[in-house]
PDB file of C-alpha atoms and ligand atoms in Angstrom:
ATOM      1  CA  UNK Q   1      84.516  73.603 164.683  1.00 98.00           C
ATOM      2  CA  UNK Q   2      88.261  74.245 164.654  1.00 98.00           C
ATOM      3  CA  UNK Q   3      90.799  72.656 162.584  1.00 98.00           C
ATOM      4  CA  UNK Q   4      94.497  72.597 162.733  1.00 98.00           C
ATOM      5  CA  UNK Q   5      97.253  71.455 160.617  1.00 98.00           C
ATOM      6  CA  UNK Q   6     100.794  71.508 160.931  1.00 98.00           C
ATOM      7  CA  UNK Q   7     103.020  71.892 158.153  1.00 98.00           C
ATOM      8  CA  UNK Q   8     105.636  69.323 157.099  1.00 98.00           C
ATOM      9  CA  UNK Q   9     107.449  68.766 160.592  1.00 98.00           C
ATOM     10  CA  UNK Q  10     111.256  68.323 159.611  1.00 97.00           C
ATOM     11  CA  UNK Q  11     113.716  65.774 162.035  1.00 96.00           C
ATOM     12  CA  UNK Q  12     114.303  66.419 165.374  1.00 96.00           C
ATOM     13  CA  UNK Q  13     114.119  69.837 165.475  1.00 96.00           C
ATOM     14  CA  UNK Q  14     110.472  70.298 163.913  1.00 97.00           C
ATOM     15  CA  UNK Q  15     108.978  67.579 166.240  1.00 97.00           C
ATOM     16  CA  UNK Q  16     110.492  69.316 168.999  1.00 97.00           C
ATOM     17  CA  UNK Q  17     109.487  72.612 168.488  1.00 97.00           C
ATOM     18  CA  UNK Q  18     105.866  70.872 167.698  1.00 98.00           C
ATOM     19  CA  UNK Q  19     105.937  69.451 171.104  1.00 98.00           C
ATOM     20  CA  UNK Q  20     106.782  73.229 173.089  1.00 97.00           C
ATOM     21  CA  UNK Q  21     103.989  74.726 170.856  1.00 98.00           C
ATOM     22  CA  UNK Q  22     101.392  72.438 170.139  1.00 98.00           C
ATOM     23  CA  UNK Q  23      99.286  71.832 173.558  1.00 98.00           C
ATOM     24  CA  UNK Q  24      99.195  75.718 174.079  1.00 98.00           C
ATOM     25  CA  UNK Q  25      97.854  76.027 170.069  1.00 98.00           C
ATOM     26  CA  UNK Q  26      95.480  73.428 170.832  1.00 98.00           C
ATOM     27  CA  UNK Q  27      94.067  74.738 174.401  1.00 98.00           C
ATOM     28  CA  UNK Q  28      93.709  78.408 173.037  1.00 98.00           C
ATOM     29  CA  UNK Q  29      92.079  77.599 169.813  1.00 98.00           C
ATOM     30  CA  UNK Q  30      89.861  75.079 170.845  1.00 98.00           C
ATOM     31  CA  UNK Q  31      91.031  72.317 168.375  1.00 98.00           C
ATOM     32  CA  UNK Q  32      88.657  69.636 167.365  1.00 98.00           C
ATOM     33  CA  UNK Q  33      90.658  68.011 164.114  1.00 98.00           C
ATOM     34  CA  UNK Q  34      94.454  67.698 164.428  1.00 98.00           C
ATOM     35  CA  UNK Q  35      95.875  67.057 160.893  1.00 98.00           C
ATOM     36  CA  UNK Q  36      99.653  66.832 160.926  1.00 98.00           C
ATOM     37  CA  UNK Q  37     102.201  66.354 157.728  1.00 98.00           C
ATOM     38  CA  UNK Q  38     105.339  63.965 159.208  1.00 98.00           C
ATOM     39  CA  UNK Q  39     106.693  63.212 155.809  1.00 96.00           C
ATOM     40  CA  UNK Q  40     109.666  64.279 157.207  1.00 96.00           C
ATOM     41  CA  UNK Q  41     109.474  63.771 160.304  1.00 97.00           C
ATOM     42  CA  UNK Q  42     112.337  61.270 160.803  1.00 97.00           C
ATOM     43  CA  UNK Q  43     115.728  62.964 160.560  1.00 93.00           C
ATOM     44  CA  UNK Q  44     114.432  65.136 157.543  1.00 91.00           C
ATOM     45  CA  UNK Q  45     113.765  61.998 155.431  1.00 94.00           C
ATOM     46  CA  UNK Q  46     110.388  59.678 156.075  1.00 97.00           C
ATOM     47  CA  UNK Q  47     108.465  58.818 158.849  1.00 98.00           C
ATOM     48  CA  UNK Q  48     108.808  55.908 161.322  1.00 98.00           C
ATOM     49  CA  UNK Q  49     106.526  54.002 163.088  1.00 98.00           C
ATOM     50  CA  UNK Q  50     107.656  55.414 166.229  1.00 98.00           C
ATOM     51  CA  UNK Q  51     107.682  58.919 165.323  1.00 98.00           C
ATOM     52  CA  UNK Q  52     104.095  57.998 163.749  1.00 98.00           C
ATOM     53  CA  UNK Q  53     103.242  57.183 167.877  1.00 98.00           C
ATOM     54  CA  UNK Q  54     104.689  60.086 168.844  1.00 98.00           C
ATOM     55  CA  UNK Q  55     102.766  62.437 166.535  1.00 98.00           C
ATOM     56  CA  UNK Q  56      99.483  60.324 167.669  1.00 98.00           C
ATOM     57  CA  UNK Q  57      99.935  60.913 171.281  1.00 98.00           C
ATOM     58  CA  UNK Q  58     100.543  64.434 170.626  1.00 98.00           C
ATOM     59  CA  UNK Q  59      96.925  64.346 169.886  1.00 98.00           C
ATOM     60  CA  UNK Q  60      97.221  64.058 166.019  1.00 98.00           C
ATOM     61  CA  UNK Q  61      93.542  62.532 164.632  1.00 98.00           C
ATOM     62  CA  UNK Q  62      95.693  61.580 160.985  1.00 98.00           C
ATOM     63  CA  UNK Q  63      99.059  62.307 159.415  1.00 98.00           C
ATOM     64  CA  UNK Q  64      99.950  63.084 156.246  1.00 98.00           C
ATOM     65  CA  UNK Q  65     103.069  62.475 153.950  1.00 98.00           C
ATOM     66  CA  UNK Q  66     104.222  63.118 150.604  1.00 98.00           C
ATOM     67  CA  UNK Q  67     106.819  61.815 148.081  1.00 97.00           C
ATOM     68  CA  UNK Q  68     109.226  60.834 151.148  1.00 97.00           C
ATOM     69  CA  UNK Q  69     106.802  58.656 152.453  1.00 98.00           C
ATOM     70  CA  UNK Q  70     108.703  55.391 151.749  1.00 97.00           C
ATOM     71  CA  UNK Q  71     112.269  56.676 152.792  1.00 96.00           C
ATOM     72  CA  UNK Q  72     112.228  54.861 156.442  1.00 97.00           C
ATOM     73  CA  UNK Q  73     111.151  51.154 155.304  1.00 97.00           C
ATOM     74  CA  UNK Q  74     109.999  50.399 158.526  1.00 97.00           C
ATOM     75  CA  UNK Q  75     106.978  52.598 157.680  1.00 98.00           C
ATOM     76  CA  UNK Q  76     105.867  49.780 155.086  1.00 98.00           C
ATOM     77  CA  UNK Q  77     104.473  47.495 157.378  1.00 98.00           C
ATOM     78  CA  UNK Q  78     102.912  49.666 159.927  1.00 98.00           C
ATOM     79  CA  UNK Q  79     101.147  51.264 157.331  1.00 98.00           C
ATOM     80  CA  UNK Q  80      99.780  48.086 155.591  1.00 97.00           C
ATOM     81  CA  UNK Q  81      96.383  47.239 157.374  1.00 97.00           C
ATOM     82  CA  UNK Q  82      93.158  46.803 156.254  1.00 96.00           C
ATOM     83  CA  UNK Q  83      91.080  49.468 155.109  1.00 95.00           C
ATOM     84  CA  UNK Q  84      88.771  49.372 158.101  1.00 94.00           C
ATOM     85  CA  UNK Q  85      91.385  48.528 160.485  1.00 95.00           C
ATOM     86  CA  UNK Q  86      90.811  50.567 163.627  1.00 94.00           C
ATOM     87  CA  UNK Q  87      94.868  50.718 164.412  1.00 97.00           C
ATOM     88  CA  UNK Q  88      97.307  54.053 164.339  1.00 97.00           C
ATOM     89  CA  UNK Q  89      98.740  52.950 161.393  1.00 97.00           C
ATOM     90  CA  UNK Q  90      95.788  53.167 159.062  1.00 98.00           C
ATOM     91  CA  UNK Q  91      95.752  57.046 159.925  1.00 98.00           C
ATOM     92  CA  UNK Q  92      99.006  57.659 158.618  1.00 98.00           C
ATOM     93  CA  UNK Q  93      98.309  58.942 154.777  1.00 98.00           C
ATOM     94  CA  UNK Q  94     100.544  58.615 151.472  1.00 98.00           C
ATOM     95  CA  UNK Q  95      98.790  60.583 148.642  1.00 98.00           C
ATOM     96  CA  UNK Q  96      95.860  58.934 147.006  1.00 98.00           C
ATOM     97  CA  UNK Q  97      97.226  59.204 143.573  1.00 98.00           C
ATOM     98  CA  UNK Q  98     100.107  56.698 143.890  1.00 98.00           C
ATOM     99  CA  UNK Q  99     100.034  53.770 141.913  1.00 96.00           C
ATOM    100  CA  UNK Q 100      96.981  51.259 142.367  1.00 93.00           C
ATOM    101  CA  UNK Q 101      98.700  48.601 144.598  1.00 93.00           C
ATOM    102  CA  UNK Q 102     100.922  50.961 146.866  1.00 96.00           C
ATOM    103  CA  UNK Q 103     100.484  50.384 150.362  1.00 97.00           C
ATOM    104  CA  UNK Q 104      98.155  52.106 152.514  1.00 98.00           C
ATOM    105  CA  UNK Q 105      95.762  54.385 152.346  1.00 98.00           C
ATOM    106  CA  UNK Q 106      95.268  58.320 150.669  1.00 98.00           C
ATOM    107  CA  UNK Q 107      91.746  58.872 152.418  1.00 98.00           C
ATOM    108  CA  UNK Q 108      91.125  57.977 155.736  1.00 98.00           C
ATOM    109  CA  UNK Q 109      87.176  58.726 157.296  1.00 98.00           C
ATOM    110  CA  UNK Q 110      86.540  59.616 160.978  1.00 98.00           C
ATOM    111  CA  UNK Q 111      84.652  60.583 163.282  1.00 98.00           C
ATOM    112  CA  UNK Q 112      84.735  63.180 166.478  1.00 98.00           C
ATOM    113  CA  UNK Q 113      83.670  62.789 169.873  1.00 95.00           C
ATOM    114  CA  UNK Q 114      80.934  64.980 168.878  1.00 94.00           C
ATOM    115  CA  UNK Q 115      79.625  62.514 165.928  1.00 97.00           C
ATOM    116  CA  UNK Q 116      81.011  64.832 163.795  1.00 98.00           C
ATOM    117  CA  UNK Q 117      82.454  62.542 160.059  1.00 98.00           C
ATOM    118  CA  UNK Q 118      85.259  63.931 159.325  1.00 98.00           C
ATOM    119  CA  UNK Q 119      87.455  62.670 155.909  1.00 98.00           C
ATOM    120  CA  UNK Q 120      91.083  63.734 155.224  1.00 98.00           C
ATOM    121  CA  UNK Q 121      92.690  63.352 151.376  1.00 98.00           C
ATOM    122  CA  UNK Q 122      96.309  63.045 150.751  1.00 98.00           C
ATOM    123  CA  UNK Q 123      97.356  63.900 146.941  1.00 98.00           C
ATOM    124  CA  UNK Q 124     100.692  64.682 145.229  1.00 98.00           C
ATOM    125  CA  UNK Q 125     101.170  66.863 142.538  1.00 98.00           C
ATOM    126  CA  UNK Q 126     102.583  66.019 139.093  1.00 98.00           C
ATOM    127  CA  UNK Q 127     104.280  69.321 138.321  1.00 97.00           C
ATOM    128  CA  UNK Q 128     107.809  69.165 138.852  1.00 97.00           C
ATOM    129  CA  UNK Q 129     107.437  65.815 140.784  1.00 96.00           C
ATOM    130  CA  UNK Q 130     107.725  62.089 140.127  1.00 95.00           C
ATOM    131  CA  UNK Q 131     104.556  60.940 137.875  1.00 95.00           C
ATOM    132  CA  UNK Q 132     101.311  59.869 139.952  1.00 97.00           C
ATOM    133  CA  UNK Q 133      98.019  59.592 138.525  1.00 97.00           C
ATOM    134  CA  UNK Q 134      95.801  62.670 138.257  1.00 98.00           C
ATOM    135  CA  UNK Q 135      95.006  64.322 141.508  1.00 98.00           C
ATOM    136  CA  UNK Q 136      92.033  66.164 140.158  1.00 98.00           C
ATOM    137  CA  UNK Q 137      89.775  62.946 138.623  1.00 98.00           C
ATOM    138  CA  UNK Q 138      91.465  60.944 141.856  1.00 98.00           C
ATOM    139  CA  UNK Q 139      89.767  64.181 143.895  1.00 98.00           C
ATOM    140  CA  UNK Q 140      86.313  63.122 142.277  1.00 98.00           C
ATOM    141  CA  UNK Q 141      86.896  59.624 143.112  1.00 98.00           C
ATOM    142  CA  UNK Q 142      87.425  60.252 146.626  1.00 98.00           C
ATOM    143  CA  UNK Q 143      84.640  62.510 147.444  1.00 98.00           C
ATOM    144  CA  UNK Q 144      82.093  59.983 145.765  1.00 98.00           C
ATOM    145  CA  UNK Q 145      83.680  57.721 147.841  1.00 98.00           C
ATOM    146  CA  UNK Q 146      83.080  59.676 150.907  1.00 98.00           C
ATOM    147  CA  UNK Q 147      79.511  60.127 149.734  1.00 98.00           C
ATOM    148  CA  UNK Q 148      78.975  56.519 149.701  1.00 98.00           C
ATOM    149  CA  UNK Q 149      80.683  55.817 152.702  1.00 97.00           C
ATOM    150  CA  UNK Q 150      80.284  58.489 155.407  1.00 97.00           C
ATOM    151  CA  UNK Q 151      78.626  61.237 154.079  1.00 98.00           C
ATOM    152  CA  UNK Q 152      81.325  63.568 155.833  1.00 98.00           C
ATOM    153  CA  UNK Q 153      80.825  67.087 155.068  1.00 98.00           C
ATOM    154  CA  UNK Q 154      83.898  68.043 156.957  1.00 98.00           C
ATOM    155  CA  UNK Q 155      87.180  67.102 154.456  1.00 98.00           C
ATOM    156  CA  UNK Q 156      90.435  68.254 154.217  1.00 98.00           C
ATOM    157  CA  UNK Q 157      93.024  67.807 151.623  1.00 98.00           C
ATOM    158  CA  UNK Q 158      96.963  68.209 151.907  1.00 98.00           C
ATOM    159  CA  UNK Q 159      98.082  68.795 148.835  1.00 98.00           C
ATOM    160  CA  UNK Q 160     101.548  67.949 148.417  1.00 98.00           C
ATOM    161  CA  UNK Q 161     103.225  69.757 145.409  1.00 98.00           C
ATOM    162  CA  UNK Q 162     105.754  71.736 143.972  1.00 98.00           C
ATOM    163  CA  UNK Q 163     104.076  73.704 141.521  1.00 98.00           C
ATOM    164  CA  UNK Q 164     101.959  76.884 143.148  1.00 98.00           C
ATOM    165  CA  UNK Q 165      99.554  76.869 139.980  1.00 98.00           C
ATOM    166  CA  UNK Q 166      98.928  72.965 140.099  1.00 98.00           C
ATOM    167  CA  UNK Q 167      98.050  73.585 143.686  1.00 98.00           C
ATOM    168  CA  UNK Q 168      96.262  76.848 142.917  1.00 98.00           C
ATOM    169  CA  UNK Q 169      94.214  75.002 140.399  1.00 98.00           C
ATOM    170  CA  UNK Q 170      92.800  72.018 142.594  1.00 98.00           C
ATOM    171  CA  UNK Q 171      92.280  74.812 145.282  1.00 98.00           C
ATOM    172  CA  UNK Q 172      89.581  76.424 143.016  1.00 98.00           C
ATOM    173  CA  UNK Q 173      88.582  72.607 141.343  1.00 98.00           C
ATOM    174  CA  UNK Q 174      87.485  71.844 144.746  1.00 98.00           C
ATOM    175  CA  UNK Q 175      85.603  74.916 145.880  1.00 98.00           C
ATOM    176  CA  UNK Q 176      82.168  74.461 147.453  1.00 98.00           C
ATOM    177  CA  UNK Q 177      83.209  70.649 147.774  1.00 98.00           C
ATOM    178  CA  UNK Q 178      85.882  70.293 150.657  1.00 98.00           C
ATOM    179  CA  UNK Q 179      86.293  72.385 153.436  1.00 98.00           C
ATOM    180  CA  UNK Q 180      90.160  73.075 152.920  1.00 98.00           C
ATOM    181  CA  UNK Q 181      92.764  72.600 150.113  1.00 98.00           C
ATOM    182  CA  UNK Q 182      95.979  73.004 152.159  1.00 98.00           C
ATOM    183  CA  UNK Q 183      99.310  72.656 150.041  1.00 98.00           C
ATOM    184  CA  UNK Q 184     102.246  71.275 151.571  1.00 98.00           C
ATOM    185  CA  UNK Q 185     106.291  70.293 150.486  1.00 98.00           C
ATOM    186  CA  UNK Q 186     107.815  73.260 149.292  1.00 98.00           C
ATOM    187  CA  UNK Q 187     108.580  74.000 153.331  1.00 97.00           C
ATOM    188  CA  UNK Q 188     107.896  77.552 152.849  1.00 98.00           C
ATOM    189  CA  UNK Q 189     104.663  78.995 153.754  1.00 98.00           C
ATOM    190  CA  UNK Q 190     102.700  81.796 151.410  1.00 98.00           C
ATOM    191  CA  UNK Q 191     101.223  84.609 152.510  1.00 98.00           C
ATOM    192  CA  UNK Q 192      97.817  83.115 150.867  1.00 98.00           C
ATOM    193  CA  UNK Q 193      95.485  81.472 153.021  1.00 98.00           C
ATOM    194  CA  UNK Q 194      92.072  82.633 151.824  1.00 98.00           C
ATOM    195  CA  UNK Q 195      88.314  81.664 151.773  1.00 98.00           C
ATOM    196  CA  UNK Q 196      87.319  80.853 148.058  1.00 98.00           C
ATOM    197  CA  UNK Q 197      83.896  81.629 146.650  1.00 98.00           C
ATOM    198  CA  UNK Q 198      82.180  78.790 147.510  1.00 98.00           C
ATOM    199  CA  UNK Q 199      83.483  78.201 150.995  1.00 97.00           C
ATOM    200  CA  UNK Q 200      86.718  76.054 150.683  1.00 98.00           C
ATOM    201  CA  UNK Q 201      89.700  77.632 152.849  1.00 98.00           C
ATOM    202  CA  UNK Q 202      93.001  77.468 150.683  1.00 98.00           C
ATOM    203  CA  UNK Q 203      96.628  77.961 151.085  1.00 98.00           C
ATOM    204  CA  UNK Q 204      99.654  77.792 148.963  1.00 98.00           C
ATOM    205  CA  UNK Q 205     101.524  75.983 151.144  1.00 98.00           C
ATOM    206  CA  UNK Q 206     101.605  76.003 155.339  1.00 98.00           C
ATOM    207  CA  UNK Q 207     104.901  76.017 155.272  1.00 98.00           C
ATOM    208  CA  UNK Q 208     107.936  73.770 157.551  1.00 98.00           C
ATOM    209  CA  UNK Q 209     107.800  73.081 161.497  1.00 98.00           C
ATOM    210  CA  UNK Q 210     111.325  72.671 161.704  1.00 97.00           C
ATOM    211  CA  UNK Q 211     115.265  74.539 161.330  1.00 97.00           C
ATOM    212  CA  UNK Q 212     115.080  77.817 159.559  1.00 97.00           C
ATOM    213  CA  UNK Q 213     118.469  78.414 159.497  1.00 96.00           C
ATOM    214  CA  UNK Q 214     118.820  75.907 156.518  1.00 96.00           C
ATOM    215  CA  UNK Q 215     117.492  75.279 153.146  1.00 95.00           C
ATOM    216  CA  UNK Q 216     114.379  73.990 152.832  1.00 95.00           C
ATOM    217  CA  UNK Q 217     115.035  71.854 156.384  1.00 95.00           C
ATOM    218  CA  UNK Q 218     118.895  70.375 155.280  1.00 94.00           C
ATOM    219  CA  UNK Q 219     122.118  71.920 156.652  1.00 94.00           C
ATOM    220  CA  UNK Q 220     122.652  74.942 154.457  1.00 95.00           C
ATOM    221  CA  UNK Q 221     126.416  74.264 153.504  1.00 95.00           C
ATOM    222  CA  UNK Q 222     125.419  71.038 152.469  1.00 95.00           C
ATOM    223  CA  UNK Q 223     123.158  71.881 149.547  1.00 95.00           C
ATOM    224  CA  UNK Q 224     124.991  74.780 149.088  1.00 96.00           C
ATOM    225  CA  UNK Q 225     127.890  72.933 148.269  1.00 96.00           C
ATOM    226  CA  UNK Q 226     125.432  70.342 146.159  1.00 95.00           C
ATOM    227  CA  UNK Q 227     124.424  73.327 144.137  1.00 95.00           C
ATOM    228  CA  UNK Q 228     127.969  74.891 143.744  1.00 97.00           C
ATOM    229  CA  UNK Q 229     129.952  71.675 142.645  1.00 97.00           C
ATOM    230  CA  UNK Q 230     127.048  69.122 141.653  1.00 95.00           C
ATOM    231  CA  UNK Q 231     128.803  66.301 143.806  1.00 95.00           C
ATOM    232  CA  UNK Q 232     126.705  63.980 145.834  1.00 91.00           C
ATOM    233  CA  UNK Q 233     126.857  63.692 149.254  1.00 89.00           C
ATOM    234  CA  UNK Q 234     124.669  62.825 152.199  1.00 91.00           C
ATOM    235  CA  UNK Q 235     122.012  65.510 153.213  1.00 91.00           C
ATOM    236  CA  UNK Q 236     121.212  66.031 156.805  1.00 91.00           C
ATOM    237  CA  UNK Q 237     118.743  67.987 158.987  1.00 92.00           C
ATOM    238  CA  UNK Q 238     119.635  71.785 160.316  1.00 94.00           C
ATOM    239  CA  UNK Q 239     118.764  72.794 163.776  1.00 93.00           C
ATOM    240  CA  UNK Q 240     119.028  76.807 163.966  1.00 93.00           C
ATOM    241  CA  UNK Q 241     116.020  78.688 164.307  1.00 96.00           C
ATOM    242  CA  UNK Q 242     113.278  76.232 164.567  1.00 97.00           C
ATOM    243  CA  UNK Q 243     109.740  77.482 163.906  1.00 98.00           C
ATOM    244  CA  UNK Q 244     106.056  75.932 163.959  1.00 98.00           C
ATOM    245  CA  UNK Q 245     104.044  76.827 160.802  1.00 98.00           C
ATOM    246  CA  UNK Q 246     100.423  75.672 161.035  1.00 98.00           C
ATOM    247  CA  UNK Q 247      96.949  76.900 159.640  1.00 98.00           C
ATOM    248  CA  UNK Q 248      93.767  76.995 161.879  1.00 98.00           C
ATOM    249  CA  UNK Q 249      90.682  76.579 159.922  1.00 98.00           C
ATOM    250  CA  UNK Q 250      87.081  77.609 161.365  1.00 98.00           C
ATOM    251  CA  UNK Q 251      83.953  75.712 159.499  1.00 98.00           C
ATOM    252  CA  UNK Q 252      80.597  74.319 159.937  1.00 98.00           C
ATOM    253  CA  UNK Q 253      80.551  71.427 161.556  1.00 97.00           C
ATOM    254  CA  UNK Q 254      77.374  70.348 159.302  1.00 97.00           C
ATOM    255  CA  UNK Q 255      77.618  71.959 156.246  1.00 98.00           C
ATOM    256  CA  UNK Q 256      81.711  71.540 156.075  1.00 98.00           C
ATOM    257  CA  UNK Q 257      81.482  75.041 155.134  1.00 98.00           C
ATOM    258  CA  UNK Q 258      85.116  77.434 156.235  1.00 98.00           C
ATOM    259  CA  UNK Q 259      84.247  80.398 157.659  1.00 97.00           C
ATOM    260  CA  UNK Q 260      87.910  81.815 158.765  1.00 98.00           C
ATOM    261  CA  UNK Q 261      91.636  80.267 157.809  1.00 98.00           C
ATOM    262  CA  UNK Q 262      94.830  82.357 159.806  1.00 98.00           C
ATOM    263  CA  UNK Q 263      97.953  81.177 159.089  1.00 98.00           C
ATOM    264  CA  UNK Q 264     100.534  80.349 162.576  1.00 98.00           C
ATOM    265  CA  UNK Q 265     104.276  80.701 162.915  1.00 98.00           C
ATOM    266  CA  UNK Q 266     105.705  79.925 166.312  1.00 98.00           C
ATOM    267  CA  UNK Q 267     109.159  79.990 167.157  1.00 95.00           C
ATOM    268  CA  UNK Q 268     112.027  81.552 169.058  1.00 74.00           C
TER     269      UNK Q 268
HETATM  270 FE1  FE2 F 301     107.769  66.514 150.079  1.00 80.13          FE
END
């Protein structure tokens, strides 16, 4: 089965140039699991519920976040359902690690058309991030959850970190036991993506689908000027250059096993 996720989509311009790109990636690579990061979805800063809709009809099975998750309040309540709820908003991910008592969810359990279980973990890093509890033992709590629960051999985690060697490190923690480690939030993909030894696809980081005529996603005189005088002021999204950056994953439906991982880039 195939498997695609979309890197951190960033404002207006990311979901756009999602939206030209997408149903072509999807048709041509015979997608079964759409896994999409909207962390930033909403003007470069959060997610709301309506972009959440949007990303859904788009054909997205979950979305993931990161540390902007709570920016957009609005996101709060969508998001705060119970655990078997069967609405939209109980497939939209913060990371797993967050304090106990956060709203929402960091795992969320599925299944295909096909009967294929499918499970999806978001974590955050602790490297050069706020402080979250420990992605690794919170790794090992989720798959015995998933165990217990669904038995899904199928599972993909976005890893959401700064660090490339914390990210590196749960990548090879988690070989043989998920099917992909995918890191995401630094918005700049690495030229990575590989099949460890025991049959878990990994990559650094997928990269941004939004402005690359910017830093990082925000309007490049305004950081530049952040970094140059150290004065606050308002960040807001770019819009030159906007490119798609998604990884396609091929695994065993059964086993959960990765057999190929190719990184994408689509753009103008
Ligand atoms: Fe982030």
């Amino acid at each position: 089965m195939n498997i695609l996720f979309v890197g951190d989509v960033f404002g207006s311009p990311g979901r756009h140039i999602v939206r030209e790109h997408l149903p072509h990636v999807l048709e041509t690579h015979a997608v079964d699991l759409l896994i999409i990061n909207g962390e930033n979805s909403a003007g470069g800063f959060g997610i709301t519920p309506s972009i959440a809709e949007e990303l859904f009809d788009l054909g997205a099975h979950v979305i993931t976040t990161g540390n902007h998750i709570w920016d957009k309040k609005e996101i709060v309540e969508y998001m705060t359902v119970p655990a078997n709820s069967h609405v939209r908003g109980r497939r939209v991910l913060r990371p797993a690690n967050f304090a106990h008592g956060t709203p929402g969810f960091g795992l969320y359990e599925g299944e295909l058309g096909n009967g294929t279980k499918y499970a999806v973990m978001n974590m955050q890093g602790r490297v050069f991030m706020a402080s979250s509890d420990d992605p690794f033992r919170k790794a090992d709590e989720l798959l015995t959850m998933i165990e217990r629960n669904t038995n899904a051999k199928v599972i993909l985690l976005d890893f959401h970190a700064e660090a490339t060697s914390e990210k590196a490190a749960l990548g090879w923690y988690l070989d043989g036991r998920v099917t992909a480690v995918l890191g995401t939030h630094t918005h700049v993909p690495t030229a990575d993506e590989r099949l460890l030894h025991h049959g878990t696809a990994y990559q650094t980081d997928v990269g941004m689908s939004g402005p690359f005529d910017s830093i990082i996603g925000v309007e490049t005189e305004l950081v530049l000027k952040r970094f140059l005088t150290g004065m606050p002021g308002k960040f807001e999204a770019a819009k030159g250059n906007p490119k798609m950056c998604a990884t396609l994953i091929s695994c065993d439906g059964a086993t959960g096993r990765a057999h190929h991982i190719q990184r994408i880039m689509l753009g103008e």
